Coordinates of C-alpha atoms in Angstrom, one line a residue:
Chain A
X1479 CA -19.4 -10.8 7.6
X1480 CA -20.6 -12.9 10.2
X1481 CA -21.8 -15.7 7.7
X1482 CA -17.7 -16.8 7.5
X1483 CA -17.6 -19.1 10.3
X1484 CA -15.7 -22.3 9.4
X1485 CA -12.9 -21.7 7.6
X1486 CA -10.2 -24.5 5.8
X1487 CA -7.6 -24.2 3.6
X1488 CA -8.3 -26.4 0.6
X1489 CA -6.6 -26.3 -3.3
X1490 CA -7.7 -23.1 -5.3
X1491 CA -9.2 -25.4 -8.1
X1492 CA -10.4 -22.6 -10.0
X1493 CA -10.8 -18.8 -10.1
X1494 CA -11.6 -16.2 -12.7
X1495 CA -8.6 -13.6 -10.8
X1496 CA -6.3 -15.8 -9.4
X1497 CA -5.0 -18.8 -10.5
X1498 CA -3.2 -21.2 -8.6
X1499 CA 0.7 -20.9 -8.0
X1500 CA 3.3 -21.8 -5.1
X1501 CA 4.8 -18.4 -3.2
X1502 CA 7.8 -20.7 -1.7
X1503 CA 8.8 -18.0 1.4
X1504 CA 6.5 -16.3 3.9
X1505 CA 6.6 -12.1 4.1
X1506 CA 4.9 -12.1 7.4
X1507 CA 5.2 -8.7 8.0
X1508 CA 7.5 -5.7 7.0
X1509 CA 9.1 -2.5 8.9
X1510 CA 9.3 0.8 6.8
X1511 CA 10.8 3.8 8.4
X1512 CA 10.6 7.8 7.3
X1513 CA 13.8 9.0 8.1
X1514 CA 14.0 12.4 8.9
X1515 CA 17.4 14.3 8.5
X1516 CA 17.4 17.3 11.0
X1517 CA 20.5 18.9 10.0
X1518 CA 19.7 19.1 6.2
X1519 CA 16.1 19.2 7.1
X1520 CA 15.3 16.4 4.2
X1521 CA 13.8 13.4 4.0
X1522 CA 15.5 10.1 3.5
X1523 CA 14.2 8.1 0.6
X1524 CA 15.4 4.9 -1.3
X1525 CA 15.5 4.5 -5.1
X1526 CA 15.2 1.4 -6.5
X1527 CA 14.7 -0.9 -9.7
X1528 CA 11.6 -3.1 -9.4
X1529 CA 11.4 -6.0 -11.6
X1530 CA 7.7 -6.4 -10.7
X1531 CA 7.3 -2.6 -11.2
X1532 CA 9.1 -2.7 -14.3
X1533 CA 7.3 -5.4 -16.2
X1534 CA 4.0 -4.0 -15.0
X1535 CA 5.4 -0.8 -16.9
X1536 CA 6.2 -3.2 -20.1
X1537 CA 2.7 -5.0 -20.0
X1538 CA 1.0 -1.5 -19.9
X1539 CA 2.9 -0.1 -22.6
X1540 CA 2.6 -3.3 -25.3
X1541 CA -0.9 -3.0 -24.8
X1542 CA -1.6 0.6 -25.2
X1543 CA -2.1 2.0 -28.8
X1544 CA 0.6 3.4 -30.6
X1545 CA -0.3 7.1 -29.6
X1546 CA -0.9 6.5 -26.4
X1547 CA 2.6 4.6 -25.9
X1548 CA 4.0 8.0 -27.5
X1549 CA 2.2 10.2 -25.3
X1550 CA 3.3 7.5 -22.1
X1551 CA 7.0 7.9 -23.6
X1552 CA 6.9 11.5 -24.0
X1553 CA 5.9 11.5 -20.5
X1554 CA 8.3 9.5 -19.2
X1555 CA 10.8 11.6 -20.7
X1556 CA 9.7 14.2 -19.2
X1557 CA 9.5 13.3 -15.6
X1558 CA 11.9 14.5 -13.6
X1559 CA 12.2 11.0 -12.2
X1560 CA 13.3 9.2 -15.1
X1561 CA 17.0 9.0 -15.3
X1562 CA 18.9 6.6 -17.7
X1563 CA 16.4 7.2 -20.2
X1564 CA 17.3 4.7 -23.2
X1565 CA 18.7 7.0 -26.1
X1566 CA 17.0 7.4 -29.6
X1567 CA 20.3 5.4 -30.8
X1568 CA 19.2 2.2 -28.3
X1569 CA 17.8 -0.5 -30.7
X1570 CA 16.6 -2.4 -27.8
X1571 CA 14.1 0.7 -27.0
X1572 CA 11.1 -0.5 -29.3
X1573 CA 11.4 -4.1 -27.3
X1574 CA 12.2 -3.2 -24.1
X1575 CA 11.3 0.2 -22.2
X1576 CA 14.0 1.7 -20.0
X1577 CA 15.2 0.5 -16.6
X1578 CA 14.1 4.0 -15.4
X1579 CA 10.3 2.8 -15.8
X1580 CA 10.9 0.1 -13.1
X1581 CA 12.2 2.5 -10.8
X1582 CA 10.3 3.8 -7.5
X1583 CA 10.4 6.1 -4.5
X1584 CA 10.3 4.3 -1.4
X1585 CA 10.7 4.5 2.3
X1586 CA 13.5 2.7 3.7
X1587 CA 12.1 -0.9 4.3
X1588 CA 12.7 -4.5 5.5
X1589 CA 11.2 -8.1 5.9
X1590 CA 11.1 -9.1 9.6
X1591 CA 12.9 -12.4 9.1
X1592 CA 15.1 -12.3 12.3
X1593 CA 12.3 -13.7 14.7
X1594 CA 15.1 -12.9 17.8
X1595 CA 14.7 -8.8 16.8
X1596 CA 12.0 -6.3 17.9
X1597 CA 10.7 -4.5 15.2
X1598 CA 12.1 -1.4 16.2
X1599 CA 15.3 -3.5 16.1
X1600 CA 14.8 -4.8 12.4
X1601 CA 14.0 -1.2 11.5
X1602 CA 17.1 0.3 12.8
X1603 CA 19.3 -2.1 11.0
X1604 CA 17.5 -1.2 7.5
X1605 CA 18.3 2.7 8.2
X1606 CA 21.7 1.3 8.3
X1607 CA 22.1 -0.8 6.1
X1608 CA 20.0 1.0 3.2
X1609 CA 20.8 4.6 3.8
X1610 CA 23.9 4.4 6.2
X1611 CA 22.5 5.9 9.3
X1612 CA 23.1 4.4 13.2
X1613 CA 20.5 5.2 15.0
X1614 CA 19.3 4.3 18.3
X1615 CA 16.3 2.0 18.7
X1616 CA 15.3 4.7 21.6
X1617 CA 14.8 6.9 18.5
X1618 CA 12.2 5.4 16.4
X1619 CA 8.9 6.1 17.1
X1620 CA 6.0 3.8 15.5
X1621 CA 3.4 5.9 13.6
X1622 CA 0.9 2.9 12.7
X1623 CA 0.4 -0.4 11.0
X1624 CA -1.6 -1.5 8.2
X1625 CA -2.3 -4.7 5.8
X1626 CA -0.4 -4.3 2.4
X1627 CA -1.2 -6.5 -0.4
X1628 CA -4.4 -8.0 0.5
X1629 CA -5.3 -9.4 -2.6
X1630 CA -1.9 -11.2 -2.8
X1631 CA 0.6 -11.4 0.8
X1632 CA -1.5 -9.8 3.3
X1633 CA 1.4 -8.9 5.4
X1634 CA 1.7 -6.7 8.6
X1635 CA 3.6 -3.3 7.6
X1636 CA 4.7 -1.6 10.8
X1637 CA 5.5 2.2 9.7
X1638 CA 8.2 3.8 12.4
X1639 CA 9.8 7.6 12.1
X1640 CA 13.6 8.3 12.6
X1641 CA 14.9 12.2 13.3
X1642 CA 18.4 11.8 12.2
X1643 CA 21.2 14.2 12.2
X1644 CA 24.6 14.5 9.8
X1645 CA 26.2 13.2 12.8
X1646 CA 24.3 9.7 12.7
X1647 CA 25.8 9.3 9.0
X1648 CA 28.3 6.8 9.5
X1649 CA 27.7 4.9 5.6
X1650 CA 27.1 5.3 2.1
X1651 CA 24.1 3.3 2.7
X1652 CA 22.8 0.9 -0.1
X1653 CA 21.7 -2.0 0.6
X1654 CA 23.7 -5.4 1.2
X1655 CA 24.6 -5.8 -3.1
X1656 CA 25.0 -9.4 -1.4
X1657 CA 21.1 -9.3 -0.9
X1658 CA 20.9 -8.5 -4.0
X1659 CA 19.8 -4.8 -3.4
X1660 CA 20.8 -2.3 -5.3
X1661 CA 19.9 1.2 -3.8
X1662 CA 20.4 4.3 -4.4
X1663 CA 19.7 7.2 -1.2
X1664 CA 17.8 10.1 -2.0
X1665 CA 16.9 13.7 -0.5
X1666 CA 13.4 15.2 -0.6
X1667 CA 13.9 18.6 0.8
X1668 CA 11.4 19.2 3.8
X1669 CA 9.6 22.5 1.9
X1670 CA 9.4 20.5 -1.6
X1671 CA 7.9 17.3 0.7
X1672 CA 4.3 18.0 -0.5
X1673 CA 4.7 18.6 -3.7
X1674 CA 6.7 15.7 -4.2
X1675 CA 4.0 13.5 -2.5
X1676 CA 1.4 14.3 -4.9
X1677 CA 3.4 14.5 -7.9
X1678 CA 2.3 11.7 -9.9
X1679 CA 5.1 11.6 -12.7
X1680 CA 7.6 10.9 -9.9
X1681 CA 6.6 6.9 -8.9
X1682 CA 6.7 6.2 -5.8
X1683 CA 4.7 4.2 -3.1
X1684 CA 2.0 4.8 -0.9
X1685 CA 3.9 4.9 2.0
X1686 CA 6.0 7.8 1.0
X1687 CA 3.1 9.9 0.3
X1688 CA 1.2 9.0 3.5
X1689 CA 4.5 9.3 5.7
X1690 CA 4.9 13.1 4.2
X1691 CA 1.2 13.9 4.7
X1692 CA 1.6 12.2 8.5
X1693 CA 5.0 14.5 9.5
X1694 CA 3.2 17.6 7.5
X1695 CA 0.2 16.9 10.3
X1696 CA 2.3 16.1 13.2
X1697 CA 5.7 17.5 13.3
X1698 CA 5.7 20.5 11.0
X1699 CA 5.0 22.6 13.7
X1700 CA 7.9 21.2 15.7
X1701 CA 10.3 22.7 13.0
X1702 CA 8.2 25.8 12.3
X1703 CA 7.9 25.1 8.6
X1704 CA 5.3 26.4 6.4
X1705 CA 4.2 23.8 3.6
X1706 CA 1.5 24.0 1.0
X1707 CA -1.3 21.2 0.6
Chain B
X418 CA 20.5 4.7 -10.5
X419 CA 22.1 5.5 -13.8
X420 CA 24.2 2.4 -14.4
X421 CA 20.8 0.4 -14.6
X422 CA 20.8 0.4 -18.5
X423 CA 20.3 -2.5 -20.5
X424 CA 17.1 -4.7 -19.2
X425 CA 16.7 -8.0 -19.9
X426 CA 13.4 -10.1 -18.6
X427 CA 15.7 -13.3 -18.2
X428 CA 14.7 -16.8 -15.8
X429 CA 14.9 -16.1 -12.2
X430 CA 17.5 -18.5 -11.3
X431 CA 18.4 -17.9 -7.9
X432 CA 17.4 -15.6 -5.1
X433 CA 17.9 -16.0 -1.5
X434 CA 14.3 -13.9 -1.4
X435 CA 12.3 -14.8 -4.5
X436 CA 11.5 -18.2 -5.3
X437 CA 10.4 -18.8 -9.1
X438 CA 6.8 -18.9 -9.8
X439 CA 4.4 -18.0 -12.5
X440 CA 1.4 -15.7 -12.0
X441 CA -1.0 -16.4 -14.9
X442 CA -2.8 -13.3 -14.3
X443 CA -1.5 -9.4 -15.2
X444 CA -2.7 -6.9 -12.6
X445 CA -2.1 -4.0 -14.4
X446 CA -3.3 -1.3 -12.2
X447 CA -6.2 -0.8 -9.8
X448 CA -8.7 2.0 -8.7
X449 CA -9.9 3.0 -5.5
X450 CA -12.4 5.4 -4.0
X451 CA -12.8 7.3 -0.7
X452 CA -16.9 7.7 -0.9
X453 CA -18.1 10.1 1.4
X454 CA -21.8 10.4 2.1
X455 CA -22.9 14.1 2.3
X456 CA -26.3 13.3 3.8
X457 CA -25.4 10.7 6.8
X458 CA -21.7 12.6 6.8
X459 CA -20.3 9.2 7.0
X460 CA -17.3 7.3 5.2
X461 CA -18.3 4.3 3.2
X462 CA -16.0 1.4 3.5
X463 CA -16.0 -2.3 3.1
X464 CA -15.1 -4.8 4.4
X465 CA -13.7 -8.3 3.3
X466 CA -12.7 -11.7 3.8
X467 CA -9.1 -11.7 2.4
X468 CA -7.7 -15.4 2.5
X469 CA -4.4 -13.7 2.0
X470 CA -4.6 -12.0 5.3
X471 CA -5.9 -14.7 6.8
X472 CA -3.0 -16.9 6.0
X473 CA -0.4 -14.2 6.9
X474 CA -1.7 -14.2 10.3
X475 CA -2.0 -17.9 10.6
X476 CA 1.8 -18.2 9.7
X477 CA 2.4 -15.1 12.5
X478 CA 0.2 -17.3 15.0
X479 CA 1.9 -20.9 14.2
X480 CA 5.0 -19.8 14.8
X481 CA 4.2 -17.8 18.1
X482 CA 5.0 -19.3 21.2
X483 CA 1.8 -20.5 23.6
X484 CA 2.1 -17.3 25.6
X485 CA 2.0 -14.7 22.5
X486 CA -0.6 -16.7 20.9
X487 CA -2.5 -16.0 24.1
X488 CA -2.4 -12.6 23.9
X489 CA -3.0 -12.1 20.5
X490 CA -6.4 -14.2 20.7
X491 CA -7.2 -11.9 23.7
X492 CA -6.5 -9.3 21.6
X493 CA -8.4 -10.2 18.7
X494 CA -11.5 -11.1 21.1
X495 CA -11.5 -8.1 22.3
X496 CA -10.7 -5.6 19.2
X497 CA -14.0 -4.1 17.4
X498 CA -13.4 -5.4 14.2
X499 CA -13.1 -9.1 15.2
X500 CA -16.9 -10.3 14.4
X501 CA -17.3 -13.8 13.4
X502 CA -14.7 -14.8 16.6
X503 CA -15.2 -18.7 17.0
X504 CA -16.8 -20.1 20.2
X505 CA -15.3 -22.1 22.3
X506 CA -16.8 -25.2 21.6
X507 CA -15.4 -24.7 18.2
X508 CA -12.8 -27.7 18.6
X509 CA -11.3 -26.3 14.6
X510 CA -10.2 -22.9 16.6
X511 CA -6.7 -24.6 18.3
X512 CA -5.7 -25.7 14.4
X513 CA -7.4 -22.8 12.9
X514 CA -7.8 -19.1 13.6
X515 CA -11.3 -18.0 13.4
X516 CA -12.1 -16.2 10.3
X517 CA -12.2 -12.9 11.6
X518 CA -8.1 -12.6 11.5
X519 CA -8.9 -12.6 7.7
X520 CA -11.1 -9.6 7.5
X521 CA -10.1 -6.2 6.8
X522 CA -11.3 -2.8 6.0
X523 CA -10.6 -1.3 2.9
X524 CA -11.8 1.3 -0.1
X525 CA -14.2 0.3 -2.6
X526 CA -11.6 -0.7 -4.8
X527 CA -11.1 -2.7 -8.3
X528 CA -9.0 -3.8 -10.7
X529 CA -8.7 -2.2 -14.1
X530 CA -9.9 -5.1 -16.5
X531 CA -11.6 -3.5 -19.2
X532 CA -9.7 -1.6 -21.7
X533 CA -12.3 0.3 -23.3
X534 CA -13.3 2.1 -19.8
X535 CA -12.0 5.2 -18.4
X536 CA -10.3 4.7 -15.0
X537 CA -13.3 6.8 -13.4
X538 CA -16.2 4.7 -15.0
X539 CA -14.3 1.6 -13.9
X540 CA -14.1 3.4 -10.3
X541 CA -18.0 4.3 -10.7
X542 CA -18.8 0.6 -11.7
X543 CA -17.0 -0.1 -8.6
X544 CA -18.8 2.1 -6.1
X545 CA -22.4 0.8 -7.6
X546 CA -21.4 -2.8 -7.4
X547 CA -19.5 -3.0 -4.3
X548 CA -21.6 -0.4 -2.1
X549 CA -25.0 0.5 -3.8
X550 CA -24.4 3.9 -5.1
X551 CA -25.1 5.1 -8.8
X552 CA -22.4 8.4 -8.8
X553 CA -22.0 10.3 -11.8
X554 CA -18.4 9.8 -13.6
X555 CA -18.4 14.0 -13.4
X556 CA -18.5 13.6 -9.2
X557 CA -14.9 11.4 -9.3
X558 CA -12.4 13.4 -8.2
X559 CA -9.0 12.3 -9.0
X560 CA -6.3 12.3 -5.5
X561 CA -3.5 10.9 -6.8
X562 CA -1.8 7.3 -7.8
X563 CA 1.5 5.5 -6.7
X564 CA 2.5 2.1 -6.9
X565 CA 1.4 -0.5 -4.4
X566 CA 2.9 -4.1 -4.0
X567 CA 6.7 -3.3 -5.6
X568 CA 7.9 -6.5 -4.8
X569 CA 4.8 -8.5 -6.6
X570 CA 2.8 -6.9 -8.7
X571 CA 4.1 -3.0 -8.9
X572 CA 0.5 -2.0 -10.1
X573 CA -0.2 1.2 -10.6
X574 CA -3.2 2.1 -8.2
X575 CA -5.2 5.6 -8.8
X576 CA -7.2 6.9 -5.9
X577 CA -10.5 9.0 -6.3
X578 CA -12.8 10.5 -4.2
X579 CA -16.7 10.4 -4.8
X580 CA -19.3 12.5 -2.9
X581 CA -22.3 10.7 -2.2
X582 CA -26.0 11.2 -1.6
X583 CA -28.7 9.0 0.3
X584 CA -30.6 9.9 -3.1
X585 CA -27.7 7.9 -5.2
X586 CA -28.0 5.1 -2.9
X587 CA -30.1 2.4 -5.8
X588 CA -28.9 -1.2 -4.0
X589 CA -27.2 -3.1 -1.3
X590 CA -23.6 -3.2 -2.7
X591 CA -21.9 -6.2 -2.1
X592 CA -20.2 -6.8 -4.5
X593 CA -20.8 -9.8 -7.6
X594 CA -21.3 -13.1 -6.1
X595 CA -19.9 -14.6 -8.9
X596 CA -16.6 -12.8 -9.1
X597 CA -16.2 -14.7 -5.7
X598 CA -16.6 -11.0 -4.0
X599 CA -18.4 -10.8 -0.4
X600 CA -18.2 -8.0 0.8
X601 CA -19.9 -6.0 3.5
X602 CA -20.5 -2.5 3.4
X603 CA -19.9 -0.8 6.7
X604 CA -19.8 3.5 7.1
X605 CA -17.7 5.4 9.4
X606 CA -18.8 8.6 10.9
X607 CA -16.6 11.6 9.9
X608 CA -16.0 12.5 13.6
X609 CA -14.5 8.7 14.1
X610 CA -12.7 9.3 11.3
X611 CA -8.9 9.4 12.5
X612 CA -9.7 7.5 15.6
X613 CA -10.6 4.6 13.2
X614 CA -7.7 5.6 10.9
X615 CA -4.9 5.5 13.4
X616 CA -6.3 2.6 15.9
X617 CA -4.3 -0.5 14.7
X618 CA -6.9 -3.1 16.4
X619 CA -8.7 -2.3 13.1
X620 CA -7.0 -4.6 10.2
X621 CA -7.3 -2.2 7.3
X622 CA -5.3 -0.9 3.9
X623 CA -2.8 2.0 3.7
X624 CA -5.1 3.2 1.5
X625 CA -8.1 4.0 4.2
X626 CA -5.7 5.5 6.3
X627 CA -4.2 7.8 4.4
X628 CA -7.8 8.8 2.5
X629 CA -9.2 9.5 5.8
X630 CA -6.4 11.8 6.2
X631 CA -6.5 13.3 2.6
X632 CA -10.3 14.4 3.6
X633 CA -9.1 15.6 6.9
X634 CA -6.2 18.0 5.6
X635 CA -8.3 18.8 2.1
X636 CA -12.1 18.5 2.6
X637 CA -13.0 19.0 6.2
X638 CA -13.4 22.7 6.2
X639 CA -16.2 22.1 3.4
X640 CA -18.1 20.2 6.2
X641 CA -17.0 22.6 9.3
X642 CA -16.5 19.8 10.9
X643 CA -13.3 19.9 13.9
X644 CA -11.1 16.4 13.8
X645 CA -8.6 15.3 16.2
X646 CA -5.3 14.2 14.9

């Protein structure tokens, strides 16, 4: 590596992977946070629709053979994560997959675009704002960070955990609609955590199954639960 | 989730997040591999120039005031992974950062571009080309798959793990120079293993993390070998 020495930034005039385009914001970094709910002993998880996931999903499936985009759709039906499955009597089915294919798991998560607030601070006002908790900054306690998207943002993700009680619950949570987030809250119960993590019908990100594995290694013990790897 | 129904790929008008552009690529999905060689008991990782990165982190540093920009250039002079750091009669470094901000440590990874391969012959391609070693498809072991970049490309990445030999060790690695790929390949020993995984001076993916940990939680009694979380 030490052959890079002088670097510029000059047009990308020609690639065989990536070809040029404009990204007209900057995702610097980004805050997640594994909430922890002591009283119900669950973790807090968002559910969203992801447009990018979604057509991902639909370039996948117009290119697979037909019995393999039955096999895909039988699976899909399946999974216990698929909800608002398109009926057999939806026309649009053949065209369009269902929303439920652009859905994902995800730990509650936020740009840092207020330069003025900590991290810590920008964290705490996404486990408010997205699943309805107040918690104090005192309480979040930064597990690591990491590059995400190398190939294509490179930003800073800063991963925090959050023990929570019923008390803290003080909103529905959701997201600001305003934002345009639309959010839905879920509960992983702490003894199906595991198995959850490596299921791989339910979609979800890296950072869900990493943050399981990371409180399974760390503060199991603290709440003298047995799980299985 | 449920009311999420009828989809409908439509212009991207207006977003106070998104601006429009067009990516005239499909990144489909990915693979990855934790290689682990049996005979040196060392992980094999590379490690890349990622322009991405290094643009993140010159936006992070432009915007910094004098006194943070100080630190963080102490801090980058100083961390381990920071080779390549520009001299100081390198008049470029006040306008650009040196090079090494751009590098980090990742699996052998690659992208899934040929249709008629399986995901694990793509992932064995990967580990000859990128690190030297000629593994049979039979010693891919699947770990699991999730989504990775939700907000850009929602790929569907699929980790496996490959056991290693000096004896499969046939080339350099390195990647193909004319994919535009330089890459360096650099092993960590087992016994730094979550040390390295956990120490955030080291710009790396999720995805080494949370391998390293895999391996600690699922393989390490294989190798009797004692790691400290």
């Amino acid at each position: 590596m030490e052959e890079i020495n002088n670097v510029e930034v000059v047009p990308c005039t020609e690639s065989d992977y990536l070809k040029p385009f404009r990204v007209h914001y900057n995702q610097v970094s980004s805050v997640s946070v594994l909430i922890f709910n002591t009283t119900s002993h669950c973790f807090i998880l968002v559910k969203q629709f992801r447009p990018a996931v979604y057509m991902s999903e639909w370039e996948r499936i117009k290119t697979q053979t037909p019995q393999s985009t039955e096999k895909a759709e039988k699976e899909a039906a399946e999974a216990p994560a698929q909800e608002g499955q398109a009926t057999s009597e939806d026309d649009s089915s053949s065209q369009w997959p269902p929303a439920s294919v652009g859905v994902t798991y995800e730990l509650c998560a936020g740009l840092v675009d207020k330069p003025q607030l900590s991290l810590e601070e920008i964290a705490r006002q996404e486990v408010l704002e997205e699943c309805g908790y107040d918690v104090p900054v005192s309480k979040l306690k930064r597990i690591t960070s990491y590059r995400s998207g190398v190939g294509v943002t490179g930003s800073k993700q800063t991963m925090f955990y959050a023990e929570v009680s019923d008390d803290n619950c003080v909103g529905a949570g959701g997201g600001e609609p305003c934002e345009g987030e639309l959010i839905e809250v879920v509960k992983v119960p702490l003894h199906e955590a595991m198995t959850f993590a490596y299921n791989e019908r339910i979609p979800k990100t890296m950072g869900v199954i990493f943050s399981f594995i990371w409180f399974h290694n760390n503060m199991s013990p603290k709440y003298k639960i047995s799980t299985n790897v």
